[in-house]
Each structure stands twice: as structure tokens, then as C-alpha cells.
PDB file of C-alpha atoms in Angstrom:
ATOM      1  CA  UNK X   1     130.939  27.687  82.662  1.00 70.00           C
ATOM      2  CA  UNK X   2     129.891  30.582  80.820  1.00 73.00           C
ATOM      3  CA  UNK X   3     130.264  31.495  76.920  1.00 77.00           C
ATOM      4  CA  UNK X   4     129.676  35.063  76.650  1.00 75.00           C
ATOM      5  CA  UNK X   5     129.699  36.795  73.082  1.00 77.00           C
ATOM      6  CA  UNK X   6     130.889  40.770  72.438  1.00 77.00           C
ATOM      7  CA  UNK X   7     128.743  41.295  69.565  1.00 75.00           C
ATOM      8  CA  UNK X   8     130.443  42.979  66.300  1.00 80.00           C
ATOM      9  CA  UNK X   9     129.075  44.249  63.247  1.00 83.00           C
ATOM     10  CA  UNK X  10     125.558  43.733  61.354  1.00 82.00           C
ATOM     11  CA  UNK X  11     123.469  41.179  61.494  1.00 84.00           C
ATOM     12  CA  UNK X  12     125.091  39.099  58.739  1.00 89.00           C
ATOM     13  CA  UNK X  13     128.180  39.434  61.281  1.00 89.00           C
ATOM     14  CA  UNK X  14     125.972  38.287  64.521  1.00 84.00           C
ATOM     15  CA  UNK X  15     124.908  35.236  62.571  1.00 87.00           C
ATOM     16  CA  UNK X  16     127.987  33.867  62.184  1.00 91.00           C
ATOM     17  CA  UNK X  17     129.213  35.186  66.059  1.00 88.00           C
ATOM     18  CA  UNK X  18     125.982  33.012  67.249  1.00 84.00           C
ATOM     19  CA  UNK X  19     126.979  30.039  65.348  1.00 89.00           C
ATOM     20  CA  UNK X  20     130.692  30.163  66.823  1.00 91.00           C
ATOM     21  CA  UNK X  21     129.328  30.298  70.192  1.00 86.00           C
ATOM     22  CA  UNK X  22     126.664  27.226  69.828  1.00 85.00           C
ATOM     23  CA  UNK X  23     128.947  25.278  68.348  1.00 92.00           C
ATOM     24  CA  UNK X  24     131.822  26.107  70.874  1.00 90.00           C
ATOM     25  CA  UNK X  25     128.903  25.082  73.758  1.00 86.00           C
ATOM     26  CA  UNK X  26     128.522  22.271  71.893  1.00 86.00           C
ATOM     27  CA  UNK X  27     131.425  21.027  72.050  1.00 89.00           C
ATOM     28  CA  UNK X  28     132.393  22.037  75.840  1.00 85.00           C
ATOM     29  CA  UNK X  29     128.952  20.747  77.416  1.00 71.00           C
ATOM     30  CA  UNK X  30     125.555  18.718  76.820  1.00 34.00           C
ATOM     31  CA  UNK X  31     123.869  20.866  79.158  1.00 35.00           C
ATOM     32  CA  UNK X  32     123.367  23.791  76.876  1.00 35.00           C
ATOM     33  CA  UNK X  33     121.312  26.677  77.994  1.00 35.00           C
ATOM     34  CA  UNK X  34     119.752  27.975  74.657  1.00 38.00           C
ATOM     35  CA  UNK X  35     118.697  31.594  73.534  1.00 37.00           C
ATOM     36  CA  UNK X  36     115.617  32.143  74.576  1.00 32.00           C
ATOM     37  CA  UNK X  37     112.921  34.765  72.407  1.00 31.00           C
ATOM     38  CA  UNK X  38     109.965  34.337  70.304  1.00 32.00           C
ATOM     39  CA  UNK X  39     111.316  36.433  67.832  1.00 31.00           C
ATOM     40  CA  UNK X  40     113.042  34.274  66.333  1.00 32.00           C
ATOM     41  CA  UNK X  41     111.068  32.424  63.267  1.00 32.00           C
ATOM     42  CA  UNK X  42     111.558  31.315  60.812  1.00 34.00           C
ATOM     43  CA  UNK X  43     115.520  30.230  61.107  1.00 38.00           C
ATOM     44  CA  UNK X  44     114.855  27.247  63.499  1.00 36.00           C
ATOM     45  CA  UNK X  45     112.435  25.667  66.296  1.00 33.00           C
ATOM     46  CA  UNK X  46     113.905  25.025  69.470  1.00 32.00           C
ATOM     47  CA  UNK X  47     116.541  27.151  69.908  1.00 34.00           C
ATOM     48  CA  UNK X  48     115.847  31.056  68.829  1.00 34.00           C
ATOM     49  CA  UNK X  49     117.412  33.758  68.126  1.00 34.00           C
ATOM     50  CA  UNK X  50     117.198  36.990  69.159  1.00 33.00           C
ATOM     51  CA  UNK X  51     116.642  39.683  65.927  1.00 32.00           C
ATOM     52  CA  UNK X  52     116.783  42.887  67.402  1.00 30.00           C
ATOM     53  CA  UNK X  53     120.066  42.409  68.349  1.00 31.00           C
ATOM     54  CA  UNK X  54     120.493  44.065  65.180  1.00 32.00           C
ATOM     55  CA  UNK X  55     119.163  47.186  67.045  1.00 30.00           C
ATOM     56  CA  UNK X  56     122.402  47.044  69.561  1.00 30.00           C
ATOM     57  CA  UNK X  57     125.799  47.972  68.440  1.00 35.00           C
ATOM     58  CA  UNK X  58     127.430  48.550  71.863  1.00 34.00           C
ATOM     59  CA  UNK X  59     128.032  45.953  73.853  1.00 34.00           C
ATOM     60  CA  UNK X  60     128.389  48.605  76.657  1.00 37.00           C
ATOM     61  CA  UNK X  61     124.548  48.986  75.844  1.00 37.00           C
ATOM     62  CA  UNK X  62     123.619  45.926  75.761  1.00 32.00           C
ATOM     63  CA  UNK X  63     125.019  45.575  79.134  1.00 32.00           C
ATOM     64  CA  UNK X  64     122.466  47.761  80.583  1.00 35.00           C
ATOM     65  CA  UNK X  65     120.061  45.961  79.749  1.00 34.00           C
ATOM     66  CA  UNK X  66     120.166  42.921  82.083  1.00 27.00           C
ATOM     67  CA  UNK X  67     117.162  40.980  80.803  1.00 28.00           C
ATOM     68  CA  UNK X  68     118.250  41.432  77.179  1.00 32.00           C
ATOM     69  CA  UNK X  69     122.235  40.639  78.201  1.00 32.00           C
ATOM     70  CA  UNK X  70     121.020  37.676  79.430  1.00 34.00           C
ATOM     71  CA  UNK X  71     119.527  36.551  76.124  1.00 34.00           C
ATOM     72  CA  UNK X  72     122.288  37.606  74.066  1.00 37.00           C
ATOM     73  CA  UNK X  73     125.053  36.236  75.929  1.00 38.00           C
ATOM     74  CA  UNK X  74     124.474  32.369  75.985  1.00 40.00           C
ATOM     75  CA  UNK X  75     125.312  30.554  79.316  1.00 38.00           C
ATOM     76  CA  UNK X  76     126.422  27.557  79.319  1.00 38.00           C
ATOM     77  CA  UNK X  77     126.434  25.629  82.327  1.00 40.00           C
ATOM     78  CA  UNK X  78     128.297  22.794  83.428  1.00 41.00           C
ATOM     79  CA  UNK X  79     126.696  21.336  86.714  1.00 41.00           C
ATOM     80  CA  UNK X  80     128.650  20.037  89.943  1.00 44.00           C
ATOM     81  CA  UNK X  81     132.532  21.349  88.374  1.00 46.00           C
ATOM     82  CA  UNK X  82     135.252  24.318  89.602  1.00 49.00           C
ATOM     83  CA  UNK X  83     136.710  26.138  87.271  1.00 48.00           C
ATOM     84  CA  UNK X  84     139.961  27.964  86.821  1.00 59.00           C
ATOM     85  CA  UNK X  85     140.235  30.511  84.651  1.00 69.00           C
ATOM     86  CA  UNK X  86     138.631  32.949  81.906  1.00 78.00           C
ATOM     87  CA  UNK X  87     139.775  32.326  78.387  1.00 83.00           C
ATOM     88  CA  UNK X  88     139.419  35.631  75.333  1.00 86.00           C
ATOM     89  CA  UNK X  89     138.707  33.355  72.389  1.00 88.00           C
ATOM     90  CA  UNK X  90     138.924  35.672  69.265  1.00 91.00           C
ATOM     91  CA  UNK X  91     139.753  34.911  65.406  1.00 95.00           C
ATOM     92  CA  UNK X  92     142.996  33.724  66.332  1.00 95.00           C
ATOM     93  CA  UNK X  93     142.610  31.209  68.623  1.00 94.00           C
ATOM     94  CA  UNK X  94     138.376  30.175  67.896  1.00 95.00           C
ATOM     95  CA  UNK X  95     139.379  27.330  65.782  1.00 97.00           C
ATOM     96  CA  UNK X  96     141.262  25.533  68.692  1.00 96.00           C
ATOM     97  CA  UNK X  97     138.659  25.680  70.765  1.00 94.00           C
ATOM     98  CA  UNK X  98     136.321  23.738  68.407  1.00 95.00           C
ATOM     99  CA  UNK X  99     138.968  21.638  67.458  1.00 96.00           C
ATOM    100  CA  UNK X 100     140.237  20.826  70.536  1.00 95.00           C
ATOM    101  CA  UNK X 101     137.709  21.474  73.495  1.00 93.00           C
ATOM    102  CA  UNK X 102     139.455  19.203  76.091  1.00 92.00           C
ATOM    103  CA  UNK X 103     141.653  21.741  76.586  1.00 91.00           C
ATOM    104  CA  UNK X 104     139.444  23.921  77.844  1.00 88.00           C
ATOM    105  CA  UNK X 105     137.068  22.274  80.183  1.00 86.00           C
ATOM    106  CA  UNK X 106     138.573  24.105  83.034  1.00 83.00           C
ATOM    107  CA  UNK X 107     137.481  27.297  81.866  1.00 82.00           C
ATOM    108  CA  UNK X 108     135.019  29.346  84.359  1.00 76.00           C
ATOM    109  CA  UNK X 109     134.373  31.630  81.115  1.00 77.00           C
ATOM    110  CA  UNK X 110     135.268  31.942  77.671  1.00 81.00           C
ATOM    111  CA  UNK X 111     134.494  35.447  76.100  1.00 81.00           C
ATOM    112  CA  UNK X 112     133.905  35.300  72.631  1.00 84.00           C
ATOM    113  CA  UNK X 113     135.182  38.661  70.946  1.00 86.00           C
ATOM    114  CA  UNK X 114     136.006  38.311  67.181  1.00 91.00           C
ATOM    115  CA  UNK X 115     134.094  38.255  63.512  1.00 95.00           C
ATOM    116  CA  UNK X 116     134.690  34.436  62.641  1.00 96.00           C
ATOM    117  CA  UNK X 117     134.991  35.072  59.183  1.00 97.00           C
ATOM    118  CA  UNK X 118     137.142  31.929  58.243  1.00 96.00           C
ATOM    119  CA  UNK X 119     137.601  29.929  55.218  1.00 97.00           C
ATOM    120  CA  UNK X 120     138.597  26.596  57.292  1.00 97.00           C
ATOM    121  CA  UNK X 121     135.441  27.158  59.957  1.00 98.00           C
ATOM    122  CA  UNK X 122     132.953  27.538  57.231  1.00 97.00           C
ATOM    123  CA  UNK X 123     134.029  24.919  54.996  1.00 97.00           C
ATOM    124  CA  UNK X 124     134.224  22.217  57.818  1.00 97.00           C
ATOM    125  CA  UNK X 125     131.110  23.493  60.470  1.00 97.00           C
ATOM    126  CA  UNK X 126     128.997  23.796  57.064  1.00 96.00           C
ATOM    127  CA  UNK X 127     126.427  21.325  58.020  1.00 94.00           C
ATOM    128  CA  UNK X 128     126.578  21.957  61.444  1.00 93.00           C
ATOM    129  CA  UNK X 129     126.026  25.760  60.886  1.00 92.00           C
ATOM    130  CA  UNK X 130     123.278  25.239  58.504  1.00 90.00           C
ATOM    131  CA  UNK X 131     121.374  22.779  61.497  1.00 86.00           C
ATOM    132  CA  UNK X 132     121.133  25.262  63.496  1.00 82.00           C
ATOM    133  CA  UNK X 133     119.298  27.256  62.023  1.00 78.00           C
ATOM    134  CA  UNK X 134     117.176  24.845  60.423  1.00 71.00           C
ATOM    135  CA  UNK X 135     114.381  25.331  57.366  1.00 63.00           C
ATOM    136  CA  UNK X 136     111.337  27.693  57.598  1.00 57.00           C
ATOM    137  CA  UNK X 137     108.223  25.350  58.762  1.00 58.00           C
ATOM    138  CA  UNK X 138     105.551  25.206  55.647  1.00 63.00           C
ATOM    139  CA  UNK X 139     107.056  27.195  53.151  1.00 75.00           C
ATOM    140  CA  UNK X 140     108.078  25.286  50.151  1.00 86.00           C
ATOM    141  CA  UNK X 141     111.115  26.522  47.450  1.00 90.00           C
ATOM    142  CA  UNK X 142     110.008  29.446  45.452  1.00 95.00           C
ATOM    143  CA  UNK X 143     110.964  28.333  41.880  1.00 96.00           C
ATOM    144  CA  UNK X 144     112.721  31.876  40.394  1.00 97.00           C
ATOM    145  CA  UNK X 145     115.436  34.094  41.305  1.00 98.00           C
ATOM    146  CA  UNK X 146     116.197  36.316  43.944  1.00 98.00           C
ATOM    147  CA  UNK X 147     118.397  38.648  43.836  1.00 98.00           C
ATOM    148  CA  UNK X 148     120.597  40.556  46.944  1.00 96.00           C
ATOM    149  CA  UNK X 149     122.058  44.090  45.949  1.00 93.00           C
ATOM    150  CA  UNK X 150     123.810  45.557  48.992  1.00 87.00           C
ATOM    151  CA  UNK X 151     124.839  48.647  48.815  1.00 84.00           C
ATOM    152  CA  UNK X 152     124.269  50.970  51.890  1.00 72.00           C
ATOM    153  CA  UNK X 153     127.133  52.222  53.734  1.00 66.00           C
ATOM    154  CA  UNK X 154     129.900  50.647  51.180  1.00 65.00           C
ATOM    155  CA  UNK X 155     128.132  53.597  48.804  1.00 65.00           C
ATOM    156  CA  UNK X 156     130.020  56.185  51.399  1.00 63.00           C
ATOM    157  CA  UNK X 157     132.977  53.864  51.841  1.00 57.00           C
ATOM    158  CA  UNK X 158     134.054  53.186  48.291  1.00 62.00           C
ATOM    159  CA  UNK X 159     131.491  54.190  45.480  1.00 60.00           C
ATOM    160  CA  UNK X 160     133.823  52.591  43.001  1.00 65.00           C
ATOM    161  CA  UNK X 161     133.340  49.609  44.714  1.00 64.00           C
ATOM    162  CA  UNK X 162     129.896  49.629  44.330  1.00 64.00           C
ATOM    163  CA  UNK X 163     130.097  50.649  40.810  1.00 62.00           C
ATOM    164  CA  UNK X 164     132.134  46.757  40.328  1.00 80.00           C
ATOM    165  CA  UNK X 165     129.178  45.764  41.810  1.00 83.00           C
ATOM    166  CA  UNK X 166     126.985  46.597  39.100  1.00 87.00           C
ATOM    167  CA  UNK X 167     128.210  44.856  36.353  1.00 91.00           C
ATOM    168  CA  UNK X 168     128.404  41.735  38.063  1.00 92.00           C
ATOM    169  CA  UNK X 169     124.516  41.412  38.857  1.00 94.00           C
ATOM    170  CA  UNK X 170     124.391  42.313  34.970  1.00 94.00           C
ATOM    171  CA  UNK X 171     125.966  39.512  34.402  1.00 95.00           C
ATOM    172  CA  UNK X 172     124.452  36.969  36.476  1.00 95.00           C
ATOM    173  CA  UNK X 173     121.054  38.226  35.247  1.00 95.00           C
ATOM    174  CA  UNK X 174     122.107  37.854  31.653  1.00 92.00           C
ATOM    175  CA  UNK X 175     123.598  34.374  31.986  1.00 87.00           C
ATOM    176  CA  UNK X 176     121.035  33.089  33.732  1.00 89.00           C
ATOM    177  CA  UNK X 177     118.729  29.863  31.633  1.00 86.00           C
ATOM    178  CA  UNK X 178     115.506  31.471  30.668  1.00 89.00           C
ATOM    179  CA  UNK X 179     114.998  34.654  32.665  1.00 92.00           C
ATOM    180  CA  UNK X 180     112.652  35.893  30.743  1.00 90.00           C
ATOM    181  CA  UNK X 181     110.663  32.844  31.096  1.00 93.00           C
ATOM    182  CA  UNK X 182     110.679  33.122  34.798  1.00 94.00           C
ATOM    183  CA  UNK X 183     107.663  34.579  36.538  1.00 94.00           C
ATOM    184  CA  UNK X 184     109.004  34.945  40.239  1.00 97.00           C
ATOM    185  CA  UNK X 185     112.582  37.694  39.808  1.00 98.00           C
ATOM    186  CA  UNK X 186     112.621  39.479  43.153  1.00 98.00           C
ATOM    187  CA  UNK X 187     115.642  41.989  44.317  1.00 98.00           C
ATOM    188  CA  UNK X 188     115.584  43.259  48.101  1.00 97.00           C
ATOM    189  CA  UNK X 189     118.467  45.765  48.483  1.00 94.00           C
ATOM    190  CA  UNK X 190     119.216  48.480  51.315  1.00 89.00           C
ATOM    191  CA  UNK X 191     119.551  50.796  48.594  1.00 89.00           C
ATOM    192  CA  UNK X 192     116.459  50.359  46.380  1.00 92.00           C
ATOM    193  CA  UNK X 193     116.254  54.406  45.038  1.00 92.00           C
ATOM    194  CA  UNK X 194     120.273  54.117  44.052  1.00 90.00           C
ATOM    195  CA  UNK X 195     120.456  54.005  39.895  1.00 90.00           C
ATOM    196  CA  UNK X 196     122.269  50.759  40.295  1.00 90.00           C
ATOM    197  CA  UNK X 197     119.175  48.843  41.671  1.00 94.00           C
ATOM    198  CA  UNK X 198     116.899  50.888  39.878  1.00 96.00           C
ATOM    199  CA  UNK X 199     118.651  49.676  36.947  1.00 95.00           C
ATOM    200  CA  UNK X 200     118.618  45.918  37.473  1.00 95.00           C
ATOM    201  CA  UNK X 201     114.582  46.228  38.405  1.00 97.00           C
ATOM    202  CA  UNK X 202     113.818  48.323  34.920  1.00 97.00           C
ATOM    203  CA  UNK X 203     116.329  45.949  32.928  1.00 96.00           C
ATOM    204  CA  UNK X 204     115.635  42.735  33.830  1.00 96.00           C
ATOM    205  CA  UNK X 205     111.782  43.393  35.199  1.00 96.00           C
ATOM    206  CA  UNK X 206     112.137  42.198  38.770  1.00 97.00           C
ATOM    207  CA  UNK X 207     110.049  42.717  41.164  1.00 98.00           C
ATOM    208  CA  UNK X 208     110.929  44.825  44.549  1.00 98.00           C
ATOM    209  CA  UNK X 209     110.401  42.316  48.149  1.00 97.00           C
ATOM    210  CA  UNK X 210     110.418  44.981  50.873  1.00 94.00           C
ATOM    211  CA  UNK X 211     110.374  42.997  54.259  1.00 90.00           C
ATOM    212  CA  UNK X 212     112.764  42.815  58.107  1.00 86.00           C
ATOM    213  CA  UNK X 213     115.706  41.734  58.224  1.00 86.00           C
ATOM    214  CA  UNK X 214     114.481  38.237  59.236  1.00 83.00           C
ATOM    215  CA  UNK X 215     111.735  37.947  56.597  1.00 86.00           C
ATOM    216  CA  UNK X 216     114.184  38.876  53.779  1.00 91.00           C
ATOM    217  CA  UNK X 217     116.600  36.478  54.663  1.00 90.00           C
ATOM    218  CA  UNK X 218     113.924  33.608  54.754  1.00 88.00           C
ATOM    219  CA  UNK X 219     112.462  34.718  51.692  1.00 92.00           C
ATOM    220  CA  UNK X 220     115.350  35.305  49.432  1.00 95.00           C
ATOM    221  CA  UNK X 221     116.924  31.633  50.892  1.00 93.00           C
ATOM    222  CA  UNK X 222     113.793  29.664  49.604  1.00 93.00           C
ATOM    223  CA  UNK X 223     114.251  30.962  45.774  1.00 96.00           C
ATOM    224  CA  UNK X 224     116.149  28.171  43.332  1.00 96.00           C
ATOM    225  CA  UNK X 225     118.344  30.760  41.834  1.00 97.00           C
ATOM    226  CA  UNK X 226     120.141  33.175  44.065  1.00 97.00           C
ATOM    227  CA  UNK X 227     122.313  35.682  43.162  1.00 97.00           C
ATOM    228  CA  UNK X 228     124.380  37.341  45.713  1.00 96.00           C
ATOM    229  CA  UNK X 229     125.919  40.286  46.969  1.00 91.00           C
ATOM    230  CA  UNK X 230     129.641  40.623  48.682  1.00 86.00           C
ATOM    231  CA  UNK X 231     128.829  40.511  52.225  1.00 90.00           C
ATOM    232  CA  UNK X 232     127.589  38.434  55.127  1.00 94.00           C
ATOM    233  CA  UNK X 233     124.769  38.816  55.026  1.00 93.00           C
ATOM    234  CA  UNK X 234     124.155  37.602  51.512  1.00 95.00           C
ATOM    235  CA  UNK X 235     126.337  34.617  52.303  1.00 96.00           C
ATOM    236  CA  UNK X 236     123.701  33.420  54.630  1.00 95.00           C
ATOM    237  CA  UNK X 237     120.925  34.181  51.959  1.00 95.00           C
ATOM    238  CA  UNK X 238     122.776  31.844  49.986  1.00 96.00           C
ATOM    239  CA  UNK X 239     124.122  29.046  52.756  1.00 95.00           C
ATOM    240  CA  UNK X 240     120.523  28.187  53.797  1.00 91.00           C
ATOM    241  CA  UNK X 241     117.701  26.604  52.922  1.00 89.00           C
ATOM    242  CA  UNK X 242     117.261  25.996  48.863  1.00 88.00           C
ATOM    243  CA  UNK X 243     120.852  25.197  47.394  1.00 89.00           C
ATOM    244  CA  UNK X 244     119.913  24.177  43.507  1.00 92.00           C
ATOM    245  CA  UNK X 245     121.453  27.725  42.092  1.00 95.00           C
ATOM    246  CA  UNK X 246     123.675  30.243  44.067  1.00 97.00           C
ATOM    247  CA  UNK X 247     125.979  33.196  42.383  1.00 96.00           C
ATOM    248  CA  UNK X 248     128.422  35.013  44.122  1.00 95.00           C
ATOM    249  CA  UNK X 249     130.915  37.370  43.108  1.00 90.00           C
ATOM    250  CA  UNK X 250     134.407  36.045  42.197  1.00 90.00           C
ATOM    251  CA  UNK X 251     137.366  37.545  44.031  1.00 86.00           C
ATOM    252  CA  UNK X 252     138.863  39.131  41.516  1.00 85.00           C
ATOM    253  CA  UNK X 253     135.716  41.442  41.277  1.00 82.00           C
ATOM    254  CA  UNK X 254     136.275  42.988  44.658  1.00 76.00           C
ATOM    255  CA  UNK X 255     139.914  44.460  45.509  1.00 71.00           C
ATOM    256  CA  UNK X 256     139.633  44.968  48.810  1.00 67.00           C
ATOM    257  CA  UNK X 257     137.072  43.101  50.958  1.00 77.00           C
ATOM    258  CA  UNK X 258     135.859  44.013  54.156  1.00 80.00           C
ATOM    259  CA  UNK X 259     134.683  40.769  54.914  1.00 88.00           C
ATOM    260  CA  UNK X 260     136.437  37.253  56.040  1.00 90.00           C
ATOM    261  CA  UNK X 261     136.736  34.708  53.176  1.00 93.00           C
ATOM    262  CA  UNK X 262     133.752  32.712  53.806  1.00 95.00           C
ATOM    263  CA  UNK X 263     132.635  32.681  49.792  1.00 95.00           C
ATOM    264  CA  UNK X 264     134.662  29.599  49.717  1.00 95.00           C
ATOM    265  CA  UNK X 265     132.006  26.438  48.161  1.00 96.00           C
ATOM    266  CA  UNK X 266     132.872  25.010  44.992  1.00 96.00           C
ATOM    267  CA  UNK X 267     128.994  24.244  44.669  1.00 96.00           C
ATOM    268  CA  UNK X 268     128.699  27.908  44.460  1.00 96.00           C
ATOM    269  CA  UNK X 269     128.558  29.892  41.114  1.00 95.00           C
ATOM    270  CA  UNK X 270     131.431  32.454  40.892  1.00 94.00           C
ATOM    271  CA  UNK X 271     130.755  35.063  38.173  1.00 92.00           C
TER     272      UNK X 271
END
């Protein structure tokens, strides 16, 4: 059998697409062939995953690459068994197959081709999601706060939405215990020269991390106080590693998101 993934989206996106998929093969066979790349650190030891996946956004493109389609398209093999038949598992239908994977043990493929964004898979794989991924070796908590301010493309898509950001990272600044007491305030944004996040940094005296993808997302996880952007890829900032403070952005604060409802924890902060 084969589990093969169409990747969609950012990286934030592919995160949550990669968990799907190991979790599927985890449920379908013991014999899991896992990704294979060094590039992976810190998220986990054992299995990796492959970062510059961020780097493809075609899956057409990614198919011409054979060595690379290889490593992002998981295979998971089940040895000495026929199969029948190739199964499109998308958003609609992902949830059965974790629920129920007996019924699809006679599959000779199942292409994975959706976002995952769902309140009911995060809420119940939560542990499970979080293992895989595992906690950066030697690098303790960072007592402070870190703070994600996405803007980037949702600047060109809806500036007023980016505008209801702003007063919501006001907010969690201001009600946070003691900020001025803290020594360690970080923000990492994809938008650090917009006056929004210029802003925060001369208002609240934070300090700019500039780092990859990977690093930011293992650094801004470690902090005890995490304040979050709308978006995947600050829900993973916030779902791993250090879990003693996390804000996120109430739903009533964003009209119209373009993301799945995955900002579902009670432990988590809404402002």
C-alpha cells in the first residue's frame, strides 16, 4: 500500500497534511516507511521532515523530481498482501479513515488531497500530533513572550483584515502580567517593515528574531507566553513544545477566515 500526499498551501498547511498522512499509516500498517532527510531538526528524531517542501507549490513539480517525490510522498508498505483499489481521501472523508481503518486495508493506494483543517481531528489526534513531532533536543523553555504577527499576502487580500489584527496583539501585549518586567519579548513576522509590526516592536520594546521557517517555529514554541497570529502556521507555534501561556485571536475578531477551525483548545487564551 501506498499513502501518497498532494501537497496544498504553506508550510503551516503541509504540517498538518504530514500529520494526516502519519497518522493514517499508522493506523493502516506497522511497517511504516518514514520520511527520510536531514533537514529536518529540531521537530523530532527519528522520523524527519522534509522543509523545503515549502519551496514546492506544484505538485506537478514536485513530480519531476523523482528523488524528492519520493521523500515527500510517504510509502507505506504492507508486505506479502493484494490490493484492490485506490481510495481519494480528502476533508470529507479523512476522518473515516482514521476512525475506521479496517475498512480500508484493501486499498493498493490512498491519495491524500485536502487541507485537514478540522475542529474534531485536532481536538482528538492532539497528543498524537504533538508526538510526532516531538521537543527540540537541549534547548530548555525560554521564560518571556514571543510574539507571531503574520501579515504577508492577507495585506493584498484584505488590508482591513489585517488592520483587526492590530488591535488584538495590542491587547494581548497590554494584558499580559508584568511585561515590562520581562527581559526576553521577541516578534518574528513576514512583514517586519509594515507600521503594524513596527508598531508593536517601538510600543512594547520587543525585540526582532529573524530566522527559517524551521528555526522560527522552534524558537517561538519554546517561549512561556505566546501570542499568536490567525493562521496555521501560528497554531503550530502555539500546539508544540512549551504550553504554560498561549493567546490566540477569538473568532469574533476575524469575519472571514481562510483557515479550518483548528483554534479550538479551551487551554488556550482567546483575546
Amino acid at each position: 500500500m501506498q499513502i501518497q500526499v498532494n501537497w496544498k498551501g504553506g508550510f503551516g498547511n503541509r504540517l498538518i497534511e504530514y500529520a494526516a498522512a502519519r497518522l493514517i499509516g499508522k493506523r493502516l500498517s506497522q511497517n511504516v516507511v518514514p520520511f527520510s532527510c536531514s533537514d529536518m531538526y529540531p521537530f523530532t528524531s527519528g522520523d524527519r521532515y522534509l522543509s523545503t517542501i515549502e519551496s514546492y507549490d506544484q505538485f506537478d513539480q514536485i513530480k519531476e523530481d523523482t528523488l524528492l517525490h519520493n521523500c515527500l510522498n510517504p510509502c507505506y508498505k504492507f508486505p506479502d498482501r493484494e490490493y484492490s483499489r485506490d481510495i481519494l481521501v480528502d476533508d470529507n472523508n479523512f476522518l473515516d479513515v482514521l476512525n475506521n481503518p479496517e475498512k480500508y486495508t484493501d486499498c493498493a493506494a490512498l491519495m491524500l488531497d485536502g487541507f485537514f483543517q478540522s475542529k474534531e481531528f485536532v481536538l482528538n489526534y492532539k497528543d498524537e500530533i504533538k508526538e510526532l513531532f516531538g521537543s527540540p533536543k537541549n534547548e530548555p523553555p525560554i521564560e518571556g513572550v514571543f510574539v507571531h504577527c503574520r501579515l504577508g499576502d492577507r495585506i493584498d487580500i484584505d488590508e482591513t483584515e489585517c488592520f483587526q489584527l492590530k488591535p488584538y496583539l495590542h491587547d494581548a501585549l497590554s494584558f499580559m502580567p508584568n511585561l515590562d518586567g520581562i527581559t526576553e519579548k521577541y516578534i518574528s513576522s513576514d512583514s517586519l517593515s509594515h507600521p503594524i509590526t513596527q508598531g508593536l516592536i517601538s510600543k512594547f520594546n520587543l525585540k526582532i528574531y529573524k530566522g527559517s521557517t524551521c528555526e522560527t517555529l522552534s524558537f517561538g514554541a519554546r517561549f512561556s507566553n505566546k501570542i499568536l497570529s490567525w493562521g496555521t502556521f501560528g497554531w503550530w507555534i502555539g500546539l508544540l513544545n512549551n504550553q504554560n501561556n498561549i493567546i490566540c485571536p477569538s473568532k469574533k475578531r476575524i469575519k472571514a477566515p481562510w483557515y479550518g477551525d483548528i483554534f479550538v483548545f479551551d487551554e488556550w487564551n482567546k483575546v
